[in-house]
């Protein structure tokens, strides 16, 4: 029976969360907003529109949202040629593919950003499909990104596992009815991931790979 291993990318397979934080902080600063970095960090994993809404509130000038998103994209884009994958991220995906799992990425990234992330992971041969921001109407924590990943894999929720690094990932996976694994390398505390639905929590992809046979992906 076919199985699907669905992965978030930013903060889970590639060490980009703090790069996003700095890029968003500078985008907000340039637009005249003082937003602390710790608040931005807790919002990473949301789509751009939801992130801006969460940090600036409903009374913000929504006409500025697109400009903020464009500024973040431009600032973050300067890192595209040197995004660092976490240790063993590619090996983990290849091992799962070898073991018969359909590996699918579920990410809010798209276009050149998604291409840069896939280059960093360097495991395209192991990736069955990618559900990007362009493919869904609602991003995490809505279940749609994970549900679309399962559609691409042709695998039902009961035979899938979702791996992510944020509470938004855990909530999306739980709402989609899949088992959820958390990783700490995105900077979110273990307790928060568990409260949001993580069945088990690992340090990073290398830790998950080393304990794979004892995990829900074993």
PDB file of C-alpha atoms in Angstrom:
ATOM      1  CA  UNK A   1       0.000   0.000   0.000  1.00  0.00           C
ATOM      2  CA  UNK A   2       1.352   3.404  -0.968  1.00  0.00           C
ATOM      3  CA  UNK A   3       2.348   5.843   1.760  1.00  0.00           C
ATOM      4  CA  UNK A   4       3.101   9.561   1.672  1.00  0.00           C
ATOM      5  CA  UNK A   5       5.716  11.492   3.625  1.00  0.00           C
ATOM      6  CA  UNK A   6       4.779  15.169   3.364  1.00  0.00           C
ATOM      7  CA  UNK A   7       7.365  17.775   4.308  1.00  0.00           C
ATOM      8  CA  UNK A   8       7.275  21.458   5.032  1.00  0.00           C
ATOM      9  CA  UNK A   9      10.445  23.068   3.658  1.00  0.00           C
ATOM     10  CA  UNK A  10      11.435  26.364   5.333  1.00  0.00           C
ATOM     11  CA  UNK A  11      12.773  25.636   8.817  1.00  0.00           C
ATOM     12  CA  UNK A  12      12.220  21.895   8.342  1.00  0.00           C
ATOM     13  CA  UNK A  13      14.556  20.899   5.509  1.00  0.00           C
ATOM     14  CA  UNK A  14      16.306  24.233   4.856  1.00  0.00           C
ATOM     15  CA  UNK A  15      17.689  26.609   7.512  1.00  0.00           C
ATOM     16  CA  UNK A  16      15.815  29.723   6.404  1.00  0.00           C
ATOM     17  CA  UNK A  17      13.506  30.812   9.222  1.00  0.00           C
ATOM     18  CA  UNK A  18      15.825  33.450  10.628  1.00  0.00           C
ATOM     19  CA  UNK A  19      16.614  34.743   7.149  1.00  0.00           C
ATOM     20  CA  UNK A  20      12.875  35.252   6.712  1.00  0.00           C
ATOM     21  CA  UNK A  21      12.714  37.012  10.078  1.00  0.00           C
ATOM     22  CA  UNK A  22      15.410  39.506   9.104  1.00  0.00           C
ATOM     23  CA  UNK A  23      13.873  40.101   5.668  1.00  0.00           C
ATOM     24  CA  UNK A  24      10.416  40.723   7.146  1.00  0.00           C
ATOM     25  CA  UNK A  25      11.852  42.937   9.899  1.00  0.00           C
ATOM     26  CA  UNK A  26      13.581  45.116   7.309  1.00  0.00           C
ATOM     27  CA  UNK A  27      10.470  45.224   5.097  1.00  0.00           C
ATOM     28  CA  UNK A  28       8.388  46.401   8.059  1.00  0.00           C
ATOM     29  CA  UNK A  29      11.070  48.900   9.099  1.00  0.00           C
ATOM     30  CA  UNK A  30      11.243  50.419   5.634  1.00  0.00           C
ATOM     31  CA  UNK A  31       7.464  50.871   5.702  1.00  0.00           C
ATOM     32  CA  UNK A  32       7.604  52.620   9.089  1.00  0.00           C
ATOM     33  CA  UNK A  33       6.482  49.720  11.302  1.00  0.00           C
ATOM     34  CA  UNK A  34       8.296  48.624  14.453  1.00  0.00           C
ATOM     35  CA  UNK A  35       7.747  44.881  14.717  1.00  0.00           C
ATOM     36  CA  UNK A  36       9.967  42.887  17.104  1.00  0.00           C
ATOM     37  CA  UNK A  37      11.853  39.984  15.614  1.00  0.00           C
ATOM     38  CA  UNK A  38      10.543  37.488  18.175  1.00  0.00           C
ATOM     39  CA  UNK A  39       6.979  38.229  17.040  1.00  0.00           C
ATOM     40  CA  UNK A  40       7.963  37.797  13.406  1.00  0.00           C
ATOM     41  CA  UNK A  41       9.640  34.485  14.210  1.00  0.00           C
ATOM     42  CA  UNK A  42       6.464  33.117  15.776  1.00  0.00           C
ATOM     43  CA  UNK A  43       4.587  34.027  12.594  1.00  0.00           C
ATOM     44  CA  UNK A  44       6.978  32.382  10.126  1.00  0.00           C
ATOM     45  CA  UNK A  45       5.184  29.568   8.328  1.00  0.00           C
ATOM     46  CA  UNK A  46       2.092  31.618   7.598  1.00  0.00           C
ATOM     47  CA  UNK A  47       1.459  32.928   4.114  1.00  0.00           C
ATOM     48  CA  UNK A  48       2.507  36.539   3.542  1.00  0.00           C
ATOM     49  CA  UNK A  49      -1.004  37.981   3.799  1.00  0.00           C
ATOM     50  CA  UNK A  50      -1.775  36.121   7.017  1.00  0.00           C
ATOM     51  CA  UNK A  51       1.624  37.007   8.492  1.00  0.00           C
ATOM     52  CA  UNK A  52       1.135  40.722   7.861  1.00  0.00           C
ATOM     53  CA  UNK A  53      -2.403  40.596   9.247  1.00  0.00           C
ATOM     54  CA  UNK A  54      -1.261  38.800  12.399  1.00  0.00           C
ATOM     55  CA  UNK A  55       1.570  41.235  13.058  1.00  0.00           C
ATOM     56  CA  UNK A  56      -0.053  44.548  12.087  1.00  0.00           C
ATOM     57  CA  UNK A  57      -3.680  43.818  12.954  1.00  0.00           C
ATOM     58  CA  UNK A  58      -6.994  44.511  11.291  1.00  0.00           C
ATOM     59  CA  UNK A  59      -6.626  48.281  11.512  1.00  0.00           C
ATOM     60  CA  UNK A  60      -3.602  48.372   9.247  1.00  0.00           C
ATOM     61  CA  UNK A  61      -3.625  49.945   5.799  1.00  0.00           C
ATOM     62  CA  UNK A  62      -4.297  46.811   3.784  1.00  0.00           C
ATOM     63  CA  UNK A  63      -3.262  48.576   0.591  1.00  0.00           C
ATOM     64  CA  UNK A  64       0.280  48.345   1.953  1.00  0.00           C
ATOM     65  CA  UNK A  65       0.178  44.536   2.258  1.00  0.00           C
ATOM     66  CA  UNK A  66       1.332  43.866  -1.297  1.00  0.00           C
ATOM     67  CA  UNK A  67       4.215  46.327  -0.943  1.00  0.00           C
ATOM     68  CA  UNK A  68       5.343  44.677   2.285  1.00  0.00           C
ATOM     69  CA  UNK A  69       5.216  41.246   0.696  1.00  0.00           C
ATOM     70  CA  UNK A  70       7.156  42.450  -2.349  1.00  0.00           C
ATOM     71  CA  UNK A  71       9.793  44.085  -0.132  1.00  0.00           C
ATOM     72  CA  UNK A  72      10.204  40.874   1.884  1.00  0.00           C
ATOM     73  CA  UNK A  73      10.505  38.834  -1.303  1.00  0.00           C
ATOM     74  CA  UNK A  74      13.182  41.160  -2.701  1.00  0.00           C
ATOM     75  CA  UNK A  75      15.160  41.225   0.542  1.00  0.00           C
ATOM     76  CA  UNK A  76      14.956  37.463   1.016  1.00  0.00           C
ATOM     77  CA  UNK A  77      15.869  36.879  -2.612  1.00  0.00           C
ATOM     78  CA  UNK A  78      19.433  38.007  -1.982  1.00  0.00           C
ATOM     79  CA  UNK A  79      20.023  34.687  -0.191  1.00  0.00           C
ATOM     80  CA  UNK A  80      18.726  32.401  -2.967  1.00  0.00           C
ATOM     81  CA  UNK A  81      22.183  31.359  -4.153  1.00  0.00           C
ATOM     82  CA  UNK A  82      23.308  30.227  -0.700  1.00  0.00           C
ATOM     83  CA  UNK A  83      20.332  28.817   1.189  1.00  0.00           C
ATOM     84  CA  UNK A  84      21.645  26.135   3.586  1.00  0.00           C
ATOM     85  CA  UNK A  85      19.902  22.786   3.820  1.00  0.00           C
ATOM     86  CA  UNK A  86      19.933  21.148   7.225  1.00  0.00           C
ATOM     87  CA  UNK A  87      22.317  18.236   7.649  1.00  0.00           C
ATOM     88  CA  UNK A  88      21.018  15.027   6.060  1.00  0.00           C
ATOM     89  CA  UNK A  89      17.859  16.686   4.671  1.00  0.00           C
ATOM     90  CA  UNK A  90      18.488  15.248   1.211  1.00  0.00           C
ATOM     91  CA  UNK A  91      19.562  11.873   2.612  1.00  0.00           C
ATOM     92  CA  UNK A  92      16.341  11.664   4.629  1.00  0.00           C
ATOM     93  CA  UNK A  93      14.177  12.217   1.557  1.00  0.00           C
ATOM     94  CA  UNK A  94      16.169   9.699  -0.480  1.00  0.00           C
ATOM     95  CA  UNK A  95      15.946   7.108   2.284  1.00  0.00           C
ATOM     96  CA  UNK A  96      12.174   7.514   2.482  1.00  0.00           C
ATOM     97  CA  UNK A  97      11.869   7.263  -1.291  1.00  0.00           C
ATOM     98  CA  UNK A  98      14.019   4.108  -1.200  1.00  0.00           C
ATOM     99  CA  UNK A  99      11.781   2.698   1.534  1.00  0.00           C
ATOM    100  CA  UNK A 100       8.696   3.149  -0.646  1.00  0.00           C
ATOM    101  CA  UNK A 101       7.307   6.433   0.641  1.00  0.00           C
ATOM    102  CA  UNK A 102       6.011   9.037  -1.794  1.00  0.00           C
ATOM    103  CA  UNK A 103       7.808  12.216  -0.755  1.00  0.00           C
ATOM    104  CA  UNK A 104       5.815  15.408  -1.283  1.00  0.00           C
ATOM    105  CA  UNK A 105       6.734  18.966  -0.315  1.00  0.00           C
ATOM    106  CA  UNK A 106       4.028  21.272   1.067  1.00  0.00           C
ATOM    107  CA  UNK A 107       5.303  24.832   1.207  1.00  0.00           C
ATOM    108  CA  UNK A 108       4.165  28.449   1.020  1.00  0.00           C
ATOM    109  CA  UNK A 109       7.113  29.121  -1.299  1.00  0.00           C
ATOM    110  CA  UNK A 110       6.681  29.288  -5.057  1.00  0.00           C
ATOM    111  CA  UNK A 111       8.494  30.338  -8.225  1.00  0.00           C
ATOM    112  CA  UNK A 112      12.204  31.195  -7.942  1.00  0.00           C
ATOM    113  CA  UNK A 113      12.096  30.832  -4.154  1.00  0.00           C
ATOM    114  CA  UNK A 114      10.853  27.260  -4.377  1.00  0.00           C
ATOM    115  CA  UNK A 115      13.474  26.490  -7.028  1.00  0.00           C
ATOM    116  CA  UNK A 116      16.195  27.832  -4.724  1.00  0.00           C
ATOM    117  CA  UNK A 117      14.939  25.690  -1.836  1.00  0.00           C
ATOM    118  CA  UNK A 118      14.900  22.560  -3.985  1.00  0.00           C
ATOM    119  CA  UNK A 119      18.448  23.282  -5.157  1.00  0.00           C
ATOM    120  CA  UNK A 120      19.521  23.557  -1.516  1.00  0.00           C
ATOM    121  CA  UNK A 121      17.970  20.202  -0.623  1.00  0.00           C
ATOM    122  CA  UNK A 122      19.427  18.611  -3.768  1.00  0.00           C
ATOM    123  CA  UNK A 123      17.129  15.591  -3.730  1.00  0.00           C
ATOM    124  CA  UNK A 124      14.796  16.150  -6.671  1.00  0.00           C
ATOM    125  CA  UNK A 125      15.159  12.499  -7.624  1.00  0.00           C
ATOM    126  CA  UNK A 126      13.379  11.556  -4.393  1.00  0.00           C
ATOM    127  CA  UNK A 127      10.551  14.103  -4.540  1.00  0.00           C
ATOM    128  CA  UNK A 128       7.310  12.885  -6.103  1.00  0.00           C
ATOM    129  CA  UNK A 129       5.510  16.244  -6.156  1.00  0.00           C
ATOM    130  CA  UNK A 130       5.332  19.701  -4.626  1.00  0.00           C
ATOM    131  CA  UNK A 131       2.269  21.551  -3.322  1.00  0.00           C
ATOM    132  CA  UNK A 132       3.183  25.244  -3.446  1.00  0.00           C
ATOM    133  CA  UNK A 133       1.431  28.481  -2.513  1.00  0.00           C
ATOM    134  CA  UNK A 134       0.260  28.791  -6.114  1.00  0.00           C
ATOM    135  CA  UNK A 135      -1.809  25.626  -5.798  1.00  0.00           C
ATOM    136  CA  UNK A 136      -4.084  26.495  -2.857  1.00  0.00           C
ATOM    137  CA  UNK A 137      -6.452  29.255  -1.802  1.00  0.00           C
ATOM    138  CA  UNK A 138      -5.658  29.060   1.910  1.00  0.00           C
ATOM    139  CA  UNK A 139      -2.234  28.453   3.442  1.00  0.00           C
ATOM    140  CA  UNK A 140      -1.348  26.841   6.744  1.00  0.00           C
ATOM    141  CA  UNK A 141      -2.782  26.470   9.357  1.00  0.00           C
ATOM    142  CA  UNK A 142      -5.653  25.605   7.002  1.00  0.00           C
ATOM    143  CA  UNK A 143      -5.441  21.942   5.979  1.00  0.00           C
ATOM    144  CA  UNK A 144      -5.566  22.702   2.245  1.00  0.00           C
ATOM    145  CA  UNK A 145      -1.779  22.596   1.592  1.00  0.00           C
ATOM    146  CA  UNK A 146      -1.498  19.146   3.197  1.00  0.00           C
ATOM    147  CA  UNK A 147      -4.689  17.899   1.567  1.00  0.00           C
ATOM    148  CA  UNK A 148      -3.416  19.013  -1.833  1.00  0.00           C
ATOM    149  CA  UNK A 149      -0.095  17.248  -1.181  1.00  0.00           C
ATOM    150  CA  UNK A 150      -2.025  14.041  -0.470  1.00  0.00           C
ATOM    151  CA  UNK A 151      -4.005  14.480  -3.689  1.00  0.00           C
ATOM    152  CA  UNK A 152      -0.763  14.807  -5.638  1.00  0.00           C
ATOM    153  CA  UNK A 153       0.554  11.646  -4.010  1.00  0.00           C
ATOM    154  CA  UNK A 154      -2.718   9.768  -4.465  1.00  0.00           C
ATOM    155  CA  UNK A 155      -2.558   8.646  -0.838  1.00  0.00           C
ATOM    156  CA  UNK A 156      -5.279   8.938   1.849  1.00  0.00           C
ATOM    157  CA  UNK A 157      -4.631  10.788   5.104  1.00  0.00           C
ATOM    158  CA  UNK A 158      -4.497   7.611   7.174  1.00  0.00           C
ATOM    159  CA  UNK A 159      -1.416   6.467   5.243  1.00  0.00           C
ATOM    160  CA  UNK A 160       0.477   9.750   5.469  1.00  0.00           C
ATOM    161  CA  UNK A 161       2.841  11.529   7.836  1.00  0.00           C
ATOM    162  CA  UNK A 162       3.512  15.264   7.811  1.00  0.00           C
ATOM    163  CA  UNK A 163       6.809  16.726   9.067  1.00  0.00           C
ATOM    164  CA  UNK A 164       7.087  20.424   9.952  1.00  0.00           C
ATOM    165  CA  UNK A 165       8.698  22.920  12.283  1.00  0.00           C
ATOM    166  CA  UNK A 166       5.921  25.357  13.268  1.00  0.00           C
ATOM    167  CA  UNK A 167       2.630  25.254  15.126  1.00  0.00           C
ATOM    168  CA  UNK A 168       1.002  26.237  11.812  1.00  0.00           C
ATOM    169  CA  UNK A 169       2.373  23.038  10.264  1.00  0.00           C
ATOM    170  CA  UNK A 170       1.108  20.883  13.116  1.00  0.00           C
ATOM    171  CA  UNK A 171      -2.347  22.456  12.999  1.00  0.00           C
ATOM    172  CA  UNK A 172      -2.570  22.079   9.226  1.00  0.00           C
ATOM    173  CA  UNK A 173      -1.532  18.440   9.363  1.00  0.00           C
ATOM    174  CA  UNK A 174      -3.861  17.639  12.245  1.00  0.00           C
ATOM    175  CA  UNK A 175      -6.801  19.262  10.466  1.00  0.00           C
ATOM    176  CA  UNK A 176      -5.971  17.227   7.370  1.00  0.00           C
ATOM    177  CA  UNK A 177      -6.128  14.058   9.461  1.00  0.00           C
ATOM    178  CA  UNK A 178      -2.491  12.986   9.103  1.00  0.00           C
ATOM    179  CA  UNK A 179       0.042  12.023  11.760  1.00  0.00           C
ATOM    180  CA  UNK A 180       2.363  14.938  12.500  1.00  0.00           C
ATOM    181  CA  UNK A 181       6.041  15.001  13.413  1.00  0.00           C
ATOM    182  CA  UNK A 182       7.766  18.174  14.577  1.00  0.00           C
ATOM    183  CA  UNK A 183      11.379  19.293  14.282  1.00  0.00           C
ATOM    184  CA  UNK A 184      13.053  21.823  16.551  1.00  0.00           C
ATOM    185  CA  UNK A 185      15.446  23.266  13.958  1.00  0.00           C
ATOM    186  CA  UNK A 186      12.984  26.004  13.045  1.00  0.00           C
ATOM    187  CA  UNK A 187      13.267  27.454  16.541  1.00  0.00           C
ATOM    188  CA  UNK A 188       9.821  26.653  17.952  1.00  0.00           C
ATOM    189  CA  UNK A 189       9.747  24.989  21.412  1.00  0.00           C
ATOM    190  CA  UNK A 190       8.918  21.304  21.737  1.00  0.00           C
ATOM    191  CA  UNK A 191       5.943  21.979  24.033  1.00  0.00           C
ATOM    192  CA  UNK A 192       4.344  24.299  21.476  1.00  0.00           C
ATOM    193  CA  UNK A 193       4.707  21.728  18.697  1.00  0.00           C
ATOM    194  CA  UNK A 194       3.272  18.966  20.865  1.00  0.00           C
ATOM    195  CA  UNK A 195       0.354  21.130  21.951  1.00  0.00           C
ATOM    196  CA  UNK A 196      -0.394  21.896  18.295  1.00  0.00           C
ATOM    197  CA  UNK A 197      -0.529  18.213  17.389  1.00  0.00           C
ATOM    198  CA  UNK A 198       2.976  16.765  17.023  1.00  0.00           C
ATOM    199  CA  UNK A 199       3.010  13.038  17.799  1.00  0.00           C
ATOM    200  CA  UNK A 200       6.798  13.079  18.166  1.00  0.00           C
ATOM    201  CA  UNK A 201       9.471  15.786  17.982  1.00  0.00           C
ATOM    202  CA  UNK A 202      13.029  15.502  16.637  1.00  0.00           C
ATOM    203  CA  UNK A 203      15.946  17.914  16.675  1.00  0.00           C
ATOM    204  CA  UNK A 204      16.344  18.121  12.903  1.00  0.00           C
ATOM    205  CA  UNK A 205      16.332  15.949   9.753  1.00  0.00           C
ATOM    206  CA  UNK A 206      19.565  14.224  10.797  1.00  0.00           C
ATOM    207  CA  UNK A 207      18.016  13.205  14.128  1.00  0.00           C
ATOM    208  CA  UNK A 208      14.887  11.892  12.395  1.00  0.00           C
ATOM    209  CA  UNK A 209      16.997   9.936   9.904  1.00  0.00           C
ATOM    210  CA  UNK A 210      19.077   8.378  12.675  1.00  0.00           C
ATOM    211  CA  UNK A 211      15.945   7.207  14.511  1.00  0.00           C
ATOM    212  CA  UNK A 212      13.844   6.522  11.436  1.00  0.00           C
ATOM    213  CA  UNK A 213      13.037   2.880  12.182  1.00  0.00           C
ATOM    214  CA  UNK A 214      11.581   3.836  15.573  1.00  0.00           C
ATOM    215  CA  UNK A 215       9.538   6.722  14.154  1.00  0.00           C
ATOM    216  CA  UNK A 216       6.104   6.754  12.448  1.00  0.00           C
ATOM    217  CA  UNK A 217       8.124   6.827   9.194  1.00  0.00           C
ATOM    218  CA  UNK A 218       9.862   3.552  10.050  1.00  0.00           C
TER     219      UNK A 218
END
